[in-house]
XYZ file of C-alpha atoms in Angstrom:
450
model
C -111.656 138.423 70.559
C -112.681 135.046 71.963
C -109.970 132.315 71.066
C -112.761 129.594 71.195
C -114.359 132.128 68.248
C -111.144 132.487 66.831
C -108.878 130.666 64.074
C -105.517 130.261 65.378
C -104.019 126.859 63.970
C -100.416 126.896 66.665
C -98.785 123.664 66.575
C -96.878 121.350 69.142
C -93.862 120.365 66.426
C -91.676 122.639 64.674
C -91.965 121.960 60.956
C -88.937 120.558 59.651
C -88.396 123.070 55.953
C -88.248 126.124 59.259
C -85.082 126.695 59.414
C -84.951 129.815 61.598
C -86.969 131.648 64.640
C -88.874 133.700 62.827
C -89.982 131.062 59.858
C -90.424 128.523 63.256
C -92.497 130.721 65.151
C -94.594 131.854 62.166
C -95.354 128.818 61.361
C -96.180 127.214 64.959
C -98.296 130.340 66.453
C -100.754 129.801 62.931
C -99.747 133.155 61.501
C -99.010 131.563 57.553
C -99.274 128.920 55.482
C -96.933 127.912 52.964
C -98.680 127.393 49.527
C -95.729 127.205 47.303
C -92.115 127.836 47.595
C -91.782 131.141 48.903
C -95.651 132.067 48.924
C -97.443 132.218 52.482
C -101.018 132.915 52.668
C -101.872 134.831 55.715
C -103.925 133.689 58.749
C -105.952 135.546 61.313
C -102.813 136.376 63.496
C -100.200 137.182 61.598
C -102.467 138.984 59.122
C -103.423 141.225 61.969
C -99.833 142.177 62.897
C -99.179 142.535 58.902
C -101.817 145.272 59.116
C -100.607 146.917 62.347
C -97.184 147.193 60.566
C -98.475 148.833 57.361
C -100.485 151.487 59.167
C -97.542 152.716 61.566
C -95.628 153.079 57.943
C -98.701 154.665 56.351
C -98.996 157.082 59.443
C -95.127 157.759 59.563
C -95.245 158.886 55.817
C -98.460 160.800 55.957
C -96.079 162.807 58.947
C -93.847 163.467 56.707
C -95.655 165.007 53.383
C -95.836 161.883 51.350
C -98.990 161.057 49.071
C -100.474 157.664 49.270
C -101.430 155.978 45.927
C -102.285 152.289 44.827
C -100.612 150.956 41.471
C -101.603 147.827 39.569
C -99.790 144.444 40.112
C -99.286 143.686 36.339
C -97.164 146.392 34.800
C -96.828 146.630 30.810
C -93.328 145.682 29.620
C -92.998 148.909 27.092
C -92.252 151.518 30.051
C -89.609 148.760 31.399
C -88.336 148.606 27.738
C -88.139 152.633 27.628
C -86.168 153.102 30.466
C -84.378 150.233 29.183
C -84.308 147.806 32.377
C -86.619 145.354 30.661
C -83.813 143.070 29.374
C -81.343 144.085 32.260
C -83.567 142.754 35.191
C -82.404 139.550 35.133
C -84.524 135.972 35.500
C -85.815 137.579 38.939
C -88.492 139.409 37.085
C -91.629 137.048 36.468
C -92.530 137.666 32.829
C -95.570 136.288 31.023
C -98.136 137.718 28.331
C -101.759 138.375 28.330
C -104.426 137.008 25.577
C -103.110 139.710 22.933
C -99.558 138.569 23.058
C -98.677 142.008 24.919
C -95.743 141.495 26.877
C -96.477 141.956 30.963
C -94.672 141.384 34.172
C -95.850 141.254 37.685
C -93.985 143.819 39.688
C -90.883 143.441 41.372
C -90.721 147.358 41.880
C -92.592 150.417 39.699
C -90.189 153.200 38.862
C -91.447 153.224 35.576
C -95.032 152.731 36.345
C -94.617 155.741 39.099
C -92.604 158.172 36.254
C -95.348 157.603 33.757
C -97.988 158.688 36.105
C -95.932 161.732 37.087
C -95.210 162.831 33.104
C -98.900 162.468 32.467
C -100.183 164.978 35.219
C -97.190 167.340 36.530
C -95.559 169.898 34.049
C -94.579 172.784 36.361
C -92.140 173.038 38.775
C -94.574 174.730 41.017
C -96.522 171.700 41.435
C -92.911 170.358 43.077
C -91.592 168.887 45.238
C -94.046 165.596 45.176
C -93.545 162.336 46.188
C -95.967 159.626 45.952
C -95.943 156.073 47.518
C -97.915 152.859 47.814
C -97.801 149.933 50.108
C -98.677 146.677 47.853
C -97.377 143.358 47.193
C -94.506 143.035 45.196
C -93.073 139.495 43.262
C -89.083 138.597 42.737
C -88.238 135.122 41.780
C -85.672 134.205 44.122
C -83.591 131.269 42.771
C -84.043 129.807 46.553
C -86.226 131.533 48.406
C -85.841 130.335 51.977
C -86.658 131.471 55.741
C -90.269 132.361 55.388
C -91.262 135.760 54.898
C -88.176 137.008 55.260
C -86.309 135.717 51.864
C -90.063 135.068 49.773
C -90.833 135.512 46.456
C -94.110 137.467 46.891
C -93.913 140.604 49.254
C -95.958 143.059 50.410
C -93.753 146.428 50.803
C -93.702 149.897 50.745
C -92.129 151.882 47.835
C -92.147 155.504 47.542
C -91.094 157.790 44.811
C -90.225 161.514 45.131
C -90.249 164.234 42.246
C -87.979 167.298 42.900
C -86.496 170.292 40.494
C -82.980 170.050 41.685
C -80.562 168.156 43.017
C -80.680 169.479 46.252
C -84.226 169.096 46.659
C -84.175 165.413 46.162
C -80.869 165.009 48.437
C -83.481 166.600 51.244
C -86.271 164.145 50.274
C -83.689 161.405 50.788
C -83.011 163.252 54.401
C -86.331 163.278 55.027
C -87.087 159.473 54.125
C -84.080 158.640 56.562
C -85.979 160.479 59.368
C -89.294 159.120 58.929
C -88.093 155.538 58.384
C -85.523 155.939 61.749
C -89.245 156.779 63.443
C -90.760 154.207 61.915
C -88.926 151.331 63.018
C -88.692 152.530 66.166
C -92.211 152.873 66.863
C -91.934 148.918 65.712
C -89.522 148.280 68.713
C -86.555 147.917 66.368
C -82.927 149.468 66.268
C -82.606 149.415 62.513
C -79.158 150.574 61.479
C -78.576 153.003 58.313
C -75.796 151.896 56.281
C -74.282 152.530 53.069
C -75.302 149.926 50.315
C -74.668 149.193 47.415
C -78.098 150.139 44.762
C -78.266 147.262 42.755
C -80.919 146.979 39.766
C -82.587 150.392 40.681
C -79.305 152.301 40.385
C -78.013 155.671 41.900
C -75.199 157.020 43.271
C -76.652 157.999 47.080
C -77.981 154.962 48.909
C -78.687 153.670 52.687
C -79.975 150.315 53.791
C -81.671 149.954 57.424
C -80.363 146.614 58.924
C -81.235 145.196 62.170
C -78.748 143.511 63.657
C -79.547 139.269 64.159
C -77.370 136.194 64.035
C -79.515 134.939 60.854
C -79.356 137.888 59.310
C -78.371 137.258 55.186
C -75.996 140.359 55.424
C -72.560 140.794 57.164
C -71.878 144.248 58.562
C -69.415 146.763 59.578
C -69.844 149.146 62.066
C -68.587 151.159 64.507
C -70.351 150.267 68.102
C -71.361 154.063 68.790
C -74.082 153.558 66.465
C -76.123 151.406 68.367
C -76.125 153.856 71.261
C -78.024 156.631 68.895
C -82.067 156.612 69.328
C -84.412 159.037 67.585
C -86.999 159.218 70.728
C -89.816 162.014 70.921
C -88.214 164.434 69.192
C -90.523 166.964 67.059
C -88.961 167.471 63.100
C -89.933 169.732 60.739
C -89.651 168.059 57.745
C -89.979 171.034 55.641
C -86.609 172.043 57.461
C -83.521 170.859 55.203
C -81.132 171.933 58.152
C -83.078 169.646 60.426
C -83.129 166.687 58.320
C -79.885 166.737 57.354
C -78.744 167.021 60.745
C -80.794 163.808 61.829
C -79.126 162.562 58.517
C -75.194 163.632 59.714
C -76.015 162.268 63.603
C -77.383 158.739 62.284
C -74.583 158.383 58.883
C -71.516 159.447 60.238
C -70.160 156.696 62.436
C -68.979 153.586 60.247
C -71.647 151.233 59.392
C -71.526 149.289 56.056
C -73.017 146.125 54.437
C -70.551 143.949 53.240
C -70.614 145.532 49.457
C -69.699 148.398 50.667
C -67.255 147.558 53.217
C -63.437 149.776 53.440
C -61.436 147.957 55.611
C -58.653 150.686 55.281
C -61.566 152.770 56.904
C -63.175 150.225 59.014
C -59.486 149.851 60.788
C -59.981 153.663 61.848
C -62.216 153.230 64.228
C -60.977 152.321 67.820
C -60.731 148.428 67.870
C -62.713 148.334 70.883
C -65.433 149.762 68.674
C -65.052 147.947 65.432
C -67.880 145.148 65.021
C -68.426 142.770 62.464
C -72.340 141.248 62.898
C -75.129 139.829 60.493
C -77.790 141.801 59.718
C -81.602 141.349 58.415
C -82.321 144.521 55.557
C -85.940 145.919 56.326
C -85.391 149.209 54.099
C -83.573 150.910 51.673
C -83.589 154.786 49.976
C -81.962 155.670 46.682
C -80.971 158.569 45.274
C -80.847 158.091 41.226
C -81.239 161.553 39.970
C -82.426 161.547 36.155
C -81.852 157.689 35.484
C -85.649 157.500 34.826
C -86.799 160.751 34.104
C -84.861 161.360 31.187
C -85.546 158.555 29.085
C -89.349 158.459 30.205
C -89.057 162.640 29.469
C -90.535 163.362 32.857
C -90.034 167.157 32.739
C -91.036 170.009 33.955
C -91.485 173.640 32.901
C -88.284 175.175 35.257
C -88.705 178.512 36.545
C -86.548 179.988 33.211
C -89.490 178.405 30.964
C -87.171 175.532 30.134
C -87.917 171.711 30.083
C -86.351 170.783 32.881
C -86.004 166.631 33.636
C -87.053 166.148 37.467
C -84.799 164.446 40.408
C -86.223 161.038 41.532
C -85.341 158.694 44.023
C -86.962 155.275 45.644
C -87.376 154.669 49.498
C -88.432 150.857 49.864
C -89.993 149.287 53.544
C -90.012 145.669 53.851
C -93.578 145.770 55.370
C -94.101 141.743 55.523
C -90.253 141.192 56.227
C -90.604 142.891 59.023
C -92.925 140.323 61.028
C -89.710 138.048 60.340
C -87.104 140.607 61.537
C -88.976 141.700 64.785
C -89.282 138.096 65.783
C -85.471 137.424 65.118
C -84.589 140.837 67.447
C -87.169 139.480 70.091
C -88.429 135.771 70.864
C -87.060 133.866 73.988
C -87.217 129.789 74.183
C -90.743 129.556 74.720
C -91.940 131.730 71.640
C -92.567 134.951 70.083
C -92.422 138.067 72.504
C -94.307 141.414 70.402
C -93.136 145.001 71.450
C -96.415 146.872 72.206
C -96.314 149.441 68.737
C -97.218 145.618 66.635
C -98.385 143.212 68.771
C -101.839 141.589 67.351
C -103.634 141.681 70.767
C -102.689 144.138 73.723
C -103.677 142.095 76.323
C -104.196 138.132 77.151
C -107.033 137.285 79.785
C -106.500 133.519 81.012
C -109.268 131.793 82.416
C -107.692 129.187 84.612
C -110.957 127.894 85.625
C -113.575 128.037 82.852
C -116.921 127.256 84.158
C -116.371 128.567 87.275
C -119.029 131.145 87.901
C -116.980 134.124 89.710
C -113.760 133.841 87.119
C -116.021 133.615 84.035
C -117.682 136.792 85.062
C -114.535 138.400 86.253
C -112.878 137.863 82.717
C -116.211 139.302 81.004
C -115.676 142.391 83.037
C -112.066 142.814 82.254
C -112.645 141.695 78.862
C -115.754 144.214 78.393
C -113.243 147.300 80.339
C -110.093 147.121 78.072
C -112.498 146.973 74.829
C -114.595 150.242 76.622
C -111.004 151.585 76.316
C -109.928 151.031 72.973
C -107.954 147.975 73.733
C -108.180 144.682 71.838
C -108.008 141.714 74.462
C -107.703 138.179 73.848
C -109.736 136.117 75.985
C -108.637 132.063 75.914
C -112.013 131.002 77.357
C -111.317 127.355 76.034
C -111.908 124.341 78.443
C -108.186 123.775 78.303
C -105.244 122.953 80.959
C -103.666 126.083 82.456
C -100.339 125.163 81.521
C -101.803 124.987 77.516
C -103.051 127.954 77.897
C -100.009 129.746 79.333
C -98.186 127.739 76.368
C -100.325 129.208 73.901
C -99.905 133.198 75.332
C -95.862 132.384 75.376
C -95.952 131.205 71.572
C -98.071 133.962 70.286
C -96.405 136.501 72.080
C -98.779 138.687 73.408
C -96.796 141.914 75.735
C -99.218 141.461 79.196
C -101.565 138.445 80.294
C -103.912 139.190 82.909
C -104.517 135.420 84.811
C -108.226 135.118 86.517
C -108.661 132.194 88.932
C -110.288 131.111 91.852
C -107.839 131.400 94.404
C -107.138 135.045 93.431
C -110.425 136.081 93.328
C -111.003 135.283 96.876
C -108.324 138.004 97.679
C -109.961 140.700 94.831
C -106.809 140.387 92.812
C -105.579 139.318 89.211
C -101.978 138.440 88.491
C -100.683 141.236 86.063
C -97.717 139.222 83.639
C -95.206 141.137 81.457
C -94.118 138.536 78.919
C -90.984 140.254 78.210
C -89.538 139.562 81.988
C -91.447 137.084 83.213
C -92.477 139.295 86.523
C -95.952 139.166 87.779
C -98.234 141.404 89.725
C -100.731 141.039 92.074
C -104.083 143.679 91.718
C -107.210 144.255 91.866
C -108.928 143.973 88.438
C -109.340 147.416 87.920
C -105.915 148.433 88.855
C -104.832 145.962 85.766
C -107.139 147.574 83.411
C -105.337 150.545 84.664
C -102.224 149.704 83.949
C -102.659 148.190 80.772
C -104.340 151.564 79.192
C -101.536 153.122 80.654
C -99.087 151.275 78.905
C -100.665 151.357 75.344
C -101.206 155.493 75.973
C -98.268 155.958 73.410
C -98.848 152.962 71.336
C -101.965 153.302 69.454
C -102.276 153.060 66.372
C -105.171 154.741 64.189
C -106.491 152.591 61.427
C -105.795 153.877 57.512
């Protein structure tokens, strides 16, 4: 992309209702636009990152055996009123009716919705285990919804259902959700901390939260330090393999690490003092175990292998998809703006023209520009007719991993200036050597469209 062909609104001032980095940044670098409280459209930029997010999730669950589907926004109230939660979901549910007088609400989550599906179509336990999921936008009515996209009213989030026979199947569905979300967020750049949680309106007796650690973070948190020296990496899991799951499961759980519902102190105050921490933290996940809760009034059963009705196993994994945009800016921004970890950043690579109209620079940025696409790179050429120092400005804000700088005086030499935006250190090369090392870089980072 060309940034004099594309619509990126930044701005100089920091609006004064941003209250934190993220909600700042967001709205300076002309990735949203606040149309009501809580309720952002999204622009060019941050749309693009929104997508990049959802497709790393969508690829992560695909890994791991999980069934993509797409659910309506406006859910009948009669499923909510047979598993009874119709009443009990409080004044965050946004109820209205339709022409009829039918009772409807626009989803804050679709257990119901999800169960009805599944009693419709399944009625053997050899078509388990199954889980299904969707990634979709989601409405709560926060009472004051506040710091952008991370405390909004409308959401756009994973939520994933599984179906098992037993009890034991579903406890290794919730293993297996805890390994493909500790992969996810990684592959985002994040450290995103399991901890136990309380469950809240969905219920259940087995649940984890994924926090990531930041001083604006709406949680406080617990934990024992040794957690935040565990990283998933490379490693291959089957995730057919209970043993291997629930191994992942033991490594990641068994070190303290609570949200402050939660919280023990008597067990807190076991752990070494020099390990005990007490932090704020922003939740980008959650899994639940519930069991029957829903199947049983909503009779999703199952002929069991004894020829019995048998009521199925559930439980809910939930990713923050647009809170996460909010959450990876909080864990990594410097003074100057946003800075994007390669998995999710919009554009892989900035080209600055520090001399636009010059002859030899314009046609050395066309042949970098034209190289990283050849590769499967998306560049982002500022070929405006600005000052340098605006256009540096505008690569800081937006956050963009590497800049390649073209000008004049460099091109003299055959060399480029190679910039990480994460250190600050620059590198002197020939343009092809950049290209080089760009592709290099993003090797392990691509990711395939959905």
């Amino acid at each position: 992309m060309r940034l004099s062909r594309y619509f990126l609104p930044v701005l100089k001032e920091t609006p004064a209702e941003a209250q934190i980095v993220s909600h700042r940044y967001m709205l300076r670098a002309g990735m949203i636009k606040q149309q009501s409280a809580g309720i952002y459209s999204w622009l060019p930029l941050g749309f693009k990152v929104l997508r990049k997010i959802e497709n790393i999730v969508h690829e992560e669950q695909v890994r791991a055996g999980h069934v993509p589907i797409q659910m309506p926004i406006l859910q009948g109230a009669d499923l909510w009123r047979e598993s009874g939660r119709y009443d009990d979901y409080g004044q965050e549910m946004l109820r209205m009716q339709d022409r009829h007088g039918r009772d409807m609400l626009y989803t804050p989550t679709a257990e119901e919705m999800v169960t009805d599906i599944f009693r419709s179509h399944v009625s053997s336990y050899k078509d388990l285990p199954l889980t299904l999921y969707q990634i979709q936008w989601k409405f709560r009515d926060e009472i004051r919804p506040r710091f952008g996209v991370m405390r909004g009213r409308e959401f756009y989030m994973k939520d994933g259902y599984n179906f098992d026979l037993t009890k034991e199947d579903a406890l290794h569905a919730y293993n297996r959700h805890l390994v493909s979300y500790l992969r996810t967020y990684e592959r985002m750049g994040l450290q995103a901390i399991p901890m136990r949680a309380d469950s809240g309106p969905i219920g259940g007796d087995d649940t984890h939260e994924f926090l990531v650690l930041a001083e604006t973070g709406e949680s406080e948190v617990f934990y024992d330090s040794a957690v935040t020296d565990l990283t998933f990496g490379d490693r291959e899991i089957d995730y057919d393999s209970h043993e291997q799951c629930r191994a992942i499961l033991d490594e990641f759980t068994s070190k303290y690490a609570r949200t402050d519902e939660t919280h023990d102190e008597a067990l807190f105050n076991a752990i070494p003092e020099e390990r005990r921490r007490v932090a704020r933290g922003i939740e980008v996940g959650q899994i639940f175990y519930f069991g029957t809760k829903y199947s049983e009034p909503l009779g999703a059963t199952v002929q069991g292998p004894d020829g019995k009705p048998t009521p199925v196993h559930m439980g809910s994994h939930g990713i923050g998809v647009s809170r996460l945009l909010g959450a990876i800016i909080e864990a990594s921004h410097d003074d100057k703006g946003i800075i994007w970890p390669e998995g999710v950043t919009p554009f892989h690579c900035g080209i600055v023209n520090l001399k636009q109209g010059d002859e030899e620079a314009d046609a050395a940025c066309d042949a970098l520009y034209k190289s990283l696409t050849a590769l499967g790179l998306e560049p982002l050429y500022d070929d405006r007719k600005e000052r340098a120092g605006g256009k540096f400005a505008t690569m800081d804000l937006i956050g963009l991993p590497w800049r390649i700088t073209v000008g004049p005086r460099g091109l003299k030499n055959g060399v480029v200036e190679l910039t990480c935006r994460r250190t600050g250190e620059s590198e002197e090369m020939t343009p092809e050597q950049a290209v080089a090392k760009v592709a290099g870089i993003y090797e392990g980072h691509m990711v395939r469209g959905f």
